[in-house]
Amino acid sequence: MLNKLEHVGIAVKDLAVASQLYQSLLGVESYKQEEVASENVMTEFFKVGDTKIELLAASNEKSTILKFIEKKGEGIHHLAFEVDDIYVEMERLKKEGFILLNDEPKKGADNKLICFVHPRSSNGVLIELCQEIT
Ligand SMILES: CC[C@H](C(=O)O)C(=O)SCCNC(=O)CCNC(=O)[C@H](O)C(C)(C)COP(=O)(O)OP(=O)(O)OC[C@H]1O[C@@H](n2cnc3c(N)ncnc32)[C@H](O)[C@@H]1OP(=O)(O)O
Ligand SMILES: [Co+2]
């Protein structure tokens, strides 16, 4: 099962500008910036109560964030849920008929193993599963 909303991913054009805005909005500083080369993104995280905001900016021309912003503009990109065992949850979601975007979990940001569910199988919302790497 999905334990809680781990983070909300937000696609932004300019990370420095967005970071200032969210620092002003949330009243807290970000706790980390992290590049994930495998995803062609630069991320910046803010802790908000029991969940997080993950700002996502393209780190190169190949980034899916560029394509998303060209198509839909800046804004909410995905919802990420914390799971205890990502393998178990991937199997469960496959059995439930969801389309997974990766056969195996991959290394994400913020010390997580991640997997994505295609938005076409989840009411137009890109869903991410996250398991803490211990
Ligand atoms: C750094 C890791 C970090 C973490 O938390 O650890 C991250 O969160 S990384 C986040 C960036 N990485 C990803 O998003 C990987 C998963 N995403 C993908 O594989 C693609 O973006 C995919 C498959 C969702 C869409 O790619 P595609 O090349 O197919 O683009 P299209 O524009 O053709 O999209 C097809 C279809 O899906 C709709 N779409 C695309 N992105 C989203 C989205 N974020 N939310 C909702 N819907 C989305 C798009 O509009 C198309 O719909 P259609 O009805 O056909 O127009
Ligand atoms: Co994410």
PDB file of C-alpha atoms and ligand atoms in Angstrom:
ATOM      1  CA  MET A   1       0.000   0.000   0.000  1.00  0.00           C
ATOM      2  CA  LEU A   2       1.004   3.619  -0.396  1.00  0.00           C
ATOM      3  CA  ASN A   3       1.915   5.067   3.028  1.00  0.00           C
ATOM      4  CA  LYS A   4       1.726   8.814   2.445  1.00  0.00           C
ATOM      5  CA  LEU A   5       2.313  11.622  -0.036  1.00  0.00           C
ATOM      6  CA  GLU A   6       6.119  11.802  -0.053  1.00  0.00           C
ATOM      7  CA  HIS A   7       6.428  14.823  -2.366  1.00  0.00           C
ATOM      8  CA  VAL A   8       4.719  16.909  -5.000  1.00  0.00           C
ATOM      9  CA  GLY A   9       6.911  17.372  -8.085  1.00  0.00           C
ATOM     10  CA  ILE A  10       6.647  20.820  -9.668  1.00  0.00           C
ATOM     11  CA  ALA A  11       8.130  21.570 -13.101  1.00  0.00           C
ATOM     12  CA  VAL A  12       9.813  24.970 -13.279  1.00  0.00           C
ATOM     13  CA  LYS A  13      11.682  26.863 -16.009  1.00  0.00           C
ATOM     14  CA  ASP A  14      14.180  28.642 -13.734  1.00  0.00           C
ATOM     15  CA  LEU A  15      15.136  26.878 -10.515  1.00  0.00           C
ATOM     16  CA  ALA A  16      16.646  29.955  -8.830  1.00  0.00           C
ATOM     17  CA  VAL A  17      13.520  32.026  -9.464  1.00  0.00           C
ATOM     18  CA  ALA A  18      11.174  29.229  -8.373  1.00  0.00           C
ATOM     19  CA  SER A  19      13.281  28.510  -5.300  1.00  0.00           C
ATOM     20  CA  GLN A  20      12.954  32.123  -4.138  1.00  0.00           C
ATOM     21  CA  LEU A  21       9.202  32.002  -4.713  1.00  0.00           C
ATOM     22  CA  TYR A  22       8.703  28.781  -2.749  1.00  0.00           C
ATOM     23  CA  GLN A  23      10.973  29.972   0.055  1.00  0.00           C
ATOM     24  CA  SER A  24       8.767  33.063   0.299  1.00  0.00           C
ATOM     25  CA  LEU A  25       5.531  31.050  -0.009  1.00  0.00           C
ATOM     26  CA  LEU A  26       6.470  28.283   2.444  1.00  0.00           C
ATOM     27  CA  GLY A  27       8.481  30.410   4.860  1.00  0.00           C
ATOM     28  CA  VAL A  28      11.288  27.859   4.903  1.00  0.00           C
ATOM     29  CA  GLU A  29      14.572  27.422   3.030  1.00  0.00           C
ATOM     30  CA  SER A  30      15.108  24.401   0.820  1.00  0.00           C
ATOM     31  CA  TYR A  31      17.048  21.606   2.490  1.00  0.00           C
ATOM     32  CA  LYS A  32      18.851  20.325  -0.600  1.00  0.00           C
ATOM     33  CA  GLN A  33      19.526  20.756  -4.275  1.00  0.00           C
ATOM     34  CA  GLU A  34      20.413  17.588  -6.132  1.00  0.00           C
ATOM     35  CA  GLU A  35      21.091  16.826  -9.794  1.00  0.00           C
ATOM     36  CA  VAL A  36      19.867  13.462 -11.046  1.00  0.00           C
ATOM     37  CA  ALA A  37      21.743  12.992 -14.307  1.00  0.00           C
ATOM     38  CA  SER A  38      19.824   9.834 -15.192  1.00  0.00           C
ATOM     39  CA  GLU A  39      16.631  11.896 -15.274  1.00  0.00           C
ATOM     40  CA  ASN A  40      18.224  15.003 -16.825  1.00  0.00           C
ATOM     41  CA  VAL A  41      16.860  17.127 -13.969  1.00  0.00           C
ATOM     42  CA  MET A  42      18.062  19.419 -11.229  1.00  0.00           C
ATOM     43  CA  THR A  43      15.887  19.123  -8.127  1.00  0.00           C
ATOM     44  CA  GLU A  44      15.421  21.289  -5.054  1.00  0.00           C
ATOM     45  CA  PHE A  45      13.519  20.077  -1.991  1.00  0.00           C
ATOM     46  CA  PHE A  46      11.475  21.912   0.648  1.00  0.00           C
ATOM     47  CA  LYS A  47      10.061  20.154   3.690  1.00  0.00           C
ATOM     48  CA  VAL A  48       6.434  21.132   4.407  1.00  0.00           C
ATOM     49  CA  GLY A  49       5.057  19.386   7.490  1.00  0.00           C
ATOM     50  CA  ASP A  50       5.024  15.667   6.760  1.00  0.00           C
ATOM     51  CA  THR A  51       5.527  16.035   3.010  1.00  0.00           C
ATOM     52  CA  LYS A  52       7.824  17.862   0.572  1.00  0.00           C
ATOM     53  CA  ILE A  53       7.864  20.058  -2.475  1.00  0.00           C
ATOM     54  CA  GLU A  54      10.280  18.904  -5.182  1.00  0.00           C
ATOM     55  CA  LEU A  55      11.111  21.632  -7.699  1.00  0.00           C
ATOM     56  CA  LEU A  56      12.255  20.136 -11.012  1.00  0.00           C
ATOM     57  CA  ALA A  57      14.201  22.005 -13.681  1.00  0.00           C
ATOM     58  CA  ALA A  58      15.618  20.559 -16.902  1.00  0.00           C
ATOM     59  CA  SER A  59      19.391  20.096 -16.695  1.00  0.00           C
ATOM     60  CA  ASN A  60      19.754  19.643 -20.472  1.00  0.00           C
ATOM     61  CA  GLU A  61      17.839  19.592 -23.756  1.00  0.00           C
ATOM     62  CA  LYS A  62      16.932  15.900 -23.318  1.00  0.00           C
ATOM     63  CA  SER A  63      14.972  16.516 -20.138  1.00  0.00           C
ATOM     64  CA  THR A  64      11.366  15.338 -19.979  1.00  0.00           C
ATOM     65  CA  ILE A  65      10.720  18.487 -17.933  1.00  0.00           C
ATOM     66  CA  LEU A  66      11.375  20.635 -21.017  1.00  0.00           C
ATOM     67  CA  LYS A  67       8.841  18.614 -23.010  1.00  0.00           C
ATOM     68  CA  PHE A  68       6.328  18.862 -20.172  1.00  0.00           C
ATOM     69  CA  ILE A  69       6.694  22.643 -19.843  1.00  0.00           C
ATOM     70  CA  GLU A  70       6.488  23.141 -23.625  1.00  0.00           C
ATOM     71  CA  LYS A  71       3.236  21.180 -23.625  1.00  0.00           C
ATOM     72  CA  LYS A  72       1.613  22.135 -20.303  1.00  0.00           C
ATOM     73  CA  GLY A  73       3.582  25.042 -18.896  1.00  0.00           C
ATOM     74  CA  GLU A  74       5.098  25.200 -15.411  1.00  0.00           C
ATOM     75  CA  GLY A  75       3.173  23.507 -12.617  1.00  0.00           C
ATOM     76  CA  ILE A  76       2.411  20.272 -10.858  1.00  0.00           C
ATOM     77  CA  HIS A  77       4.306  17.500 -12.634  1.00  0.00           C
ATOM     78  CA  HIS A  78       3.742  14.417 -10.442  1.00  0.00           C
ATOM     79  CA  LEU A  79       2.610  13.083  -7.097  1.00  0.00           C
ATOM     80  CA  ALA A  80       5.087  10.831  -5.272  1.00  0.00           C
ATOM     81  CA  PHE A  81       3.995   8.301  -2.663  1.00  0.00           C
ATOM     82  CA  GLU A  82       6.145   6.613  -0.038  1.00  0.00           C
ATOM     83  CA  VAL A  83       6.073   2.815  -0.042  1.00  0.00           C
ATOM     84  CA  ASP A  84       7.733   0.282   2.276  1.00  0.00           C
ATOM     85  CA  ASP A  85       8.623  -2.207  -0.485  1.00  0.00           C
ATOM     86  CA  ILE A  86       8.694  -0.819  -4.024  1.00  0.00           C
ATOM     87  CA  TYR A  87       8.945  -4.299  -5.576  1.00  0.00           C
ATOM     88  CA  VAL A  88       5.777  -5.450  -3.828  1.00  0.00           C
ATOM     89  CA  GLU A  89       3.919  -2.276  -4.795  1.00  0.00           C
ATOM     90  CA  MET A  90       5.069  -2.476  -8.434  1.00  0.00           C
ATOM     91  CA  GLU A  91       3.709  -6.030  -8.659  1.00  0.00           C
ATOM     92  CA  ARG A  92       0.464  -5.006  -6.953  1.00  0.00           C
ATOM     93  CA  LEU A  93      -0.072  -2.042  -9.310  1.00  0.00           C
ATOM     94  CA  LYS A  94       0.697  -4.171 -12.363  1.00  0.00           C
ATOM     95  CA  LYS A  95      -1.930  -6.680 -11.219  1.00  0.00           C
ATOM     96  CA  GLU A  96      -4.353  -3.758 -10.746  1.00  0.00           C
ATOM     97  CA  GLY A  97      -3.798  -2.846 -14.384  1.00  0.00           C
ATOM     98  CA  PHE A  98      -1.613   0.245 -14.017  1.00  0.00           C
ATOM     99  CA  ILE A  99       1.117   0.873 -16.619  1.00  0.00           C
ATOM    100  CA  LEU A 100       4.579   1.111 -15.047  1.00  0.00           C
ATOM    101  CA  LEU A 101       7.183   3.214 -16.825  1.00  0.00           C
ATOM    102  CA  ASN A 102      10.126   1.171 -15.586  1.00  0.00           C
ATOM    103  CA  ASP A 103      10.446  -2.600 -15.119  1.00  0.00           C
ATOM    104  CA  GLU A 104      12.896  -2.201 -12.262  1.00  0.00           C
ATOM    105  CA  PRO A 105      13.115   0.533  -9.614  1.00  0.00           C
ATOM    106  CA  LYS A 106      15.709   3.191 -10.381  1.00  0.00           C
ATOM    107  CA  LYS A 107      17.761   5.563  -8.221  1.00  0.00           C
ATOM    108  CA  GLY A 108      15.951   8.813  -7.716  1.00  0.00           C
ATOM    109  CA  ALA A 109      16.691  11.962  -5.731  1.00  0.00           C
ATOM    110  CA  ASP A 110      16.756  12.324  -1.945  1.00  0.00           C
ATOM    111  CA  ASN A 111      18.104   8.796  -1.363  1.00  0.00           C
ATOM    112  CA  LYS A 112      15.152   6.947  -2.865  1.00  0.00           C
ATOM    113  CA  LEU A 113      14.425   4.024  -5.140  1.00  0.00           C
ATOM    114  CA  ILE A 114      11.698   5.172  -7.530  1.00  0.00           C
ATOM    115  CA  CYS A 115       9.277   3.940 -10.165  1.00  0.00           C
ATOM    116  CA  PHE A 116       6.676   5.806 -12.248  1.00  0.00           C
ATOM    117  CA  VAL A 117       3.117   4.979 -13.318  1.00  0.00           C
ATOM    118  CA  HIS A 118       2.091   6.247 -16.753  1.00  0.00           C
ATOM    119  CA  PRO A 119      -0.420   9.103 -16.454  1.00  0.00           C
ATOM    120  CA  ARG A 120      -2.598   7.482 -19.105  1.00  0.00           C
ATOM    121  CA  SER A 121      -3.335   4.703 -16.560  1.00  0.00           C
ATOM    122  CA  SER A 122      -3.866   7.017 -13.573  1.00  0.00           C
ATOM    123  CA  ASN A 123      -6.433   9.623 -14.644  1.00  0.00           C
ATOM    124  CA  GLY A 124      -3.844  11.879 -16.278  1.00  0.00           C
ATOM    125  CA  VAL A 125      -1.664  12.140 -13.165  1.00  0.00           C
ATOM    126  CA  LEU A 126       1.974  11.015 -13.278  1.00  0.00           C
ATOM    127  CA  ILE A 127       2.497   8.938 -10.140  1.00  0.00           C
ATOM    128  CA  GLU A 128       5.851   8.132  -8.564  1.00  0.00           C
ATOM    129  CA  LEU A 129       6.575   5.459  -5.965  1.00  0.00           C
ATOM    130  CA  CYS A 130       9.448   6.148  -3.560  1.00  0.00           C
ATOM    131  CA  GLN A 131      11.222   3.767  -1.184  1.00  0.00           C
ATOM    132  CA  GLU A 132      13.869   5.140   1.196  1.00  0.00           C
ATOM    133  CA  ILE A 133      17.275   3.534   0.582  1.00  0.00           C
ATOM    134  CA  THR A 134      18.510   2.424   4.018  1.00  0.00           C
TER     135      THR A 134
HETATM  136  C1  LIG B   1      15.055  12.968 -10.263  1.00  0.00           C
HETATM  137  C2  LIG B   1      14.158  12.000  -9.735  1.00  0.00           C
HETATM  138  C3  LIG B   1      12.969  12.679  -9.144  1.00  0.00           C
HETATM  139  C4  LIG B   1      12.569  11.962  -7.872  1.00  0.00           C
HETATM  140  O1  LIG B   1      11.552  12.317  -7.290  1.00  0.00           O
HETATM  141  O2  LIG B   1      13.396  11.114  -7.439  1.00  0.00           O
HETATM  142  C5  LIG B   1      11.824  12.803 -10.091  1.00  0.00           C
HETATM  143  O3  LIG B   1      10.682  12.928  -9.738  1.00  0.00           O
HETATM  144  S1  LIG B   1      12.275  12.809 -11.739  1.00  0.00           S
HETATM  145  C6  LIG B   1      10.861  13.487 -12.596  1.00  0.00           C
HETATM  146  C7  LIG B   1      11.167  13.487 -14.063  1.00  0.00           C
HETATM  147  N1  LIG B   1      11.159  12.128 -14.587  1.00  0.00           N
HETATM  148  C8  LIG B   1      10.004  11.592 -15.069  1.00  0.00           C
HETATM  149  O4  LIG B   1       8.993  12.230 -15.158  1.00  0.00           O
HETATM  150  C9  LIG B   1      10.104  10.138 -15.506  1.00  0.00           C
HETATM  151  C10 LIG B   1       8.728   9.595 -15.851  1.00  0.00           C
HETATM  152  N2  LIG B   1       8.161  10.343 -16.964  1.00  0.00           N
HETATM  153  C11 LIG B   1       8.201   9.839 -18.250  1.00  0.00           C
HETATM  154  O5  LIG B   1       8.697   8.754 -18.503  1.00  0.00           O
HETATM  155  C12 LIG B   1       7.602  10.724 -19.321  1.00  0.00           C
HETATM  156  O6  LIG B   1       7.569  12.054 -18.877  1.00  0.00           O
HETATM  157  C13 LIG B   1       6.144  10.278 -19.726  1.00  0.00           C
HETATM  158  C14 LIG B   1       6.171   8.842 -20.234  1.00  0.00           C
HETATM  159  C15 LIG B   1       5.196  10.431 -18.562  1.00  0.00           C
HETATM  160  C16 LIG B   1       5.694  11.206 -20.848  1.00  0.00           C
HETATM  161  O7  LIG B   1       6.715  11.197 -21.803  1.00  0.00           O
HETATM  162  P1  LIG B   1       6.382  11.264 -23.379  1.00  0.00           P
HETATM  163  O8  LIG B   1       7.690  11.314 -24.117  1.00  0.00           O
HETATM  164  O9  LIG B   1       5.423  10.190 -23.707  1.00  0.00           O
HETATM  165  O10 LIG B   1       5.730  12.695 -23.495  1.00  0.00           O
HETATM  166  P2  LIG B   1       4.344  13.065 -24.120  1.00  0.00           P
HETATM  167  O11 LIG B   1       4.265  14.553 -24.010  1.00  0.00           O
HETATM  168  O12 LIG B   1       4.172  12.411 -25.453  1.00  0.00           O
HETATM  169  O13 LIG B   1       3.310  12.439 -23.056  1.00  0.00           O
HETATM  170  C17 LIG B   1       2.464  11.362 -23.371  1.00  0.00           C
HETATM  171  C18 LIG B   1       1.152  11.693 -22.679  1.00  0.00           C
HETATM  172  O14 LIG B   1       1.378  11.829 -21.268  1.00  0.00           O
HETATM  173  C19 LIG B   1       1.025  13.153 -20.858  1.00  0.00           C
HETATM  174  N3  LIG B   1       1.977  13.554 -19.846  1.00  0.00           N
HETATM  175  C20 LIG B   1       3.309  13.694 -19.993  1.00  0.00           C
HETATM  176  N4  LIG B   1       3.868  14.055 -18.816  1.00  0.00           N
HETATM  177  C21 LIG B   1       2.856  14.153 -17.935  1.00  0.00           C
HETATM  178  C22 LIG B   1       2.759  14.488 -16.556  1.00  0.00           C
HETATM  179  N5  LIG B   1       3.860  14.800 -15.846  1.00  0.00           N
HETATM  180  N6  LIG B   1       1.551  14.482 -15.950  1.00  0.00           N
HETATM  181  C23 LIG B   1       0.434  14.162 -16.651  1.00  0.00           C
HETATM  182  N7  LIG B   1       0.422  13.829 -17.980  1.00  0.00           N
HETATM  183  C24 LIG B   1       1.635  13.832 -18.597  1.00  0.00           C
HETATM  184  C25 LIG B   1       1.096  14.012 -22.089  1.00  0.00           C
HETATM  185  O15 LIG B   1       0.267  15.134 -21.938  1.00  0.00           O
HETATM  186  C26 LIG B   1       0.600  13.036 -23.133  1.00  0.00           C
HETATM  187  O16 LIG B   1      -0.794  12.935 -23.014  1.00  0.00           O
HETATM  188  P3  LIG B   1      -1.701  13.074 -24.325  1.00  0.00           P
HETATM  189  O17 LIG B   1      -3.084  12.889 -23.812  1.00  0.00           O
HETATM  190  O18 LIG B   1      -1.216  11.993 -25.263  1.00  0.00           O
HETATM  191  O19 LIG B   1      -1.376  14.448 -24.825  1.00  0.00           O
HETATM  192 CO    CO B   2       9.757  13.076  -7.832  1.00  0.00          CO
END
